[in-house]
GROMACS .gro file of C-alpha atoms in nm:
model
  116
    1MET     CA    1  -1.029 -15.596   8.730
    2PRO     CA    2  -1.054 -15.243   8.814
    3PRO     CA    3  -1.204 -15.094   8.456
    4PRO     CA    4  -0.982 -14.872   8.226
    5GLY     CA    5  -0.930 -14.582   8.380
    6GLY     CA    6  -0.929 -14.643   8.723
    7PHE     CA    7  -1.223 -14.584   8.965
    8GLU     CA    8  -1.418 -14.326   9.056
    9ALA     CA    9  -1.238 -14.106   9.326
   10VAL     CA   10  -1.407 -14.128   9.664
   11LYS     CA   11  -1.611 -13.822   9.807
   12TYR     CA   12  -1.547 -13.752  10.131
   13LYS     CA   13  -1.592 -13.421  10.182
   14ARG     CA   14  -1.856 -13.289  10.312
   15ASN     CA   15  -2.151 -13.119  10.110
   16LEU     CA   16  -2.322 -12.894  10.325
   17PRO     CA   17  -2.616 -12.696  10.172
   18PHE     CA   18  -2.546 -12.277  10.322
   19ARG     CA   19  -2.713 -12.290  10.668
   20GLY     CA   20  -2.888 -11.873  10.650
   21PRO     CA   21  -2.798 -11.620  10.746
   22SER     CA   22  -2.477 -11.557  11.042
   23GLY     CA   23  -2.653 -11.413  11.391
   24LEU     CA   24  -2.564 -11.097  11.327
   25VAL     CA   25  -2.742 -11.028  11.011
   26ILE     CA   26  -3.058 -11.143  11.224
   27LEU     CA   27  -2.995 -10.914  11.545
   28GLY     CA   28  -2.994 -10.646  11.311
   29ALA     CA   29  -3.288 -10.735  11.075
   30VAL     CA   30  -3.489 -10.718  11.442
   31THR     CA   31  -3.366 -10.414  11.569
   32ALA     CA   32  -3.455 -10.247  11.228
   33VAL     CA   33  -3.762 -10.466  11.238
   34CYS     CA   34  -3.846 -10.370  11.646
   35ALA     CA   35  -3.767  -9.932  11.578
   36TYR     CA   36  -3.946  -9.927  11.313
   37GLY     CA   37  -4.282 -10.078  11.454
   38PHE     CA   38  -4.189  -9.854  11.795
   39TYR     CA   39  -4.191  -9.531  11.569
   40ARG     CA   40  -4.541  -9.692  11.466
   41VAL     CA   41  -4.645  -9.699  11.777
   42GLY     CA   42  -4.550  -9.350  11.864
   43MET     CA   43  -4.677  -9.175  11.507
   44GLY     CA   44  -5.036  -9.341  11.632
   45ASN     CA   45  -5.048  -9.222  11.963
   46LEU     CA   46  -5.018  -8.848  11.840
   47GLU     CA   47  -5.224  -8.922  11.612
   48ARG     CA   48  -5.443  -9.084  11.943
   49ARG     CA   49  -5.403  -8.803  12.117
   50GLU     CA   50  -5.466  -8.547  11.836
   51LEU     CA   51  -5.803  -8.667  11.763
   52GLN     CA   52  -5.915  -8.639  12.134
   53ARG     CA   53  -5.828  -8.312  12.139
   54GLU     CA   54  -6.032  -8.282  11.874
   55LYS     CA   55  -6.358  -8.441  12.024
   56VAL     CA   56  -6.298  -8.297  12.345
   57TRP     CA   57  -6.299  -7.951  12.190
   58SER     CA   58  -6.602  -8.064  11.982
   59ARG     CA   59  -6.796  -8.145  12.288
   60ILE     CA   60  -6.668  -7.787  12.455
   61HIS     CA   61  -6.758  -7.598  12.149
   62LEU     CA   62  -7.082  -7.803  12.069
   63VAL     CA   63  -7.254  -7.800  12.465
   64PRO     CA   64  -7.365  -7.446  12.410
   65LEU     CA   65  -7.612  -7.606  12.132
   66LEU     CA   66  -7.730  -7.844  12.368
   67LEU     CA   67  -7.856  -7.650  12.618
   68ALA     CA   68  -8.074  -7.396  12.402
   69GLU     CA   69  -8.191  -7.689  12.181
   70GLY     CA   70  -8.267  -7.876  12.620
   71ASP     CA   71  -8.389  -7.457  12.768
   72ARG     CA   72  -8.619  -7.516  12.425
   73ASP     CA   73  -8.760  -7.849  12.461
   74ALA     CA   74  -8.789  -7.816  12.875
   75TYR     CA   75  -8.984  -7.465  12.791
   76ARG     CA   76  -9.199  -7.703  12.456
   77ARG     CA   77  -9.277  -7.955  12.733
   78GLN     CA   78  -9.289  -7.628  13.019
   79GLN     CA   79  -9.610  -7.520  12.767
   80ALA     CA   80  -9.789  -7.813  12.675
   81ALA     CA   81  -9.810  -7.949  13.021
   82LEU     CA   82  -9.952  -7.641  13.096
   83GLU     CA   83 -10.222  -7.660  12.833
   84ARG     CA   84 -10.298  -8.017  12.935
   85GLU     CA   85 -10.349  -7.872  13.341
   86LYS     CA   86 -10.657  -7.612  13.167
   87GLU     CA   87 -10.794  -7.844  13.019
   88ILE     CA   88 -10.805  -8.098  13.288
   89MET     CA   89 -10.908  -7.843  13.575
   90LYS     CA   90 -11.128  -7.563  13.342
   91ASP     CA   91 -11.449  -7.686  13.552
   92VAL     CA   92 -11.197  -7.613  13.879
   93LYS     CA   93 -11.337  -7.245  14.017
   94GLY     CA   94 -11.046  -7.022  14.131
   95TRP     CA   95 -10.779  -7.209  13.965
   96GLU     CA   96 -10.504  -7.045  13.857
   97VAL     CA   97 -10.318  -7.250  13.544
   98GLY     CA   98  -9.968  -7.294  13.578
   99LYS     CA   99  -9.982  -7.201  13.959
  100SER     CA  100  -9.725  -7.346  14.218
  101VAL     CA  101  -9.928  -7.531  14.479
  102TYR     CA  102  -9.626  -7.421  14.715
  103ASN     CA  103  -9.678  -7.056  14.826
  104GLY     CA  104  -9.314  -6.972  14.676
  105ARG     CA  105  -9.204  -6.723  14.440
  106GLN     CA  106  -8.905  -6.820  14.330
  107TYR     CA  107  -8.832  -6.985  13.990
  108ARG     CA  108  -8.639  -7.281  13.950
  109SER     CA  109  -8.575  -7.474  13.578
  110VAL     CA  110  -8.514  -7.851  13.593
  111ASP     CA  111  -8.142  -7.890  13.725
  112SER     CA  112  -7.919  -8.109  13.429
  113ILE     CA  113  -7.596  -8.213  13.393
  114VAL     CA  114  -7.321  -8.210  13.147
  115LEU     CA  115  -7.117  -8.430  13.115
  116VAL     CA  116  -6.791  -8.372  12.873
   0.00000   0.00000   0.00000
């Protein structure tokens, strides 16, 4: 026999949960994220370009200092070599310290390459 008041109603309707945002919302979110990413990449490129420009100009401004330092070092080494030559050749008669073994009078400094 049926219970008093009858049987409980049969639940036949589908009870589906919310499935998430719509495709249009997802497309908008992806577009916004990509736009923000491209913005950040552009700002990073500008920053990197500025740092590269600063590095190039700092190297350009350092070239005279580095050349002068190299010249001082070459002069110091040349003087030390002359002192060593004087000490080694002190017993040889007629030896002139620092005189070139070649018969040319033209002075050539040590060639150097500056890479920027």
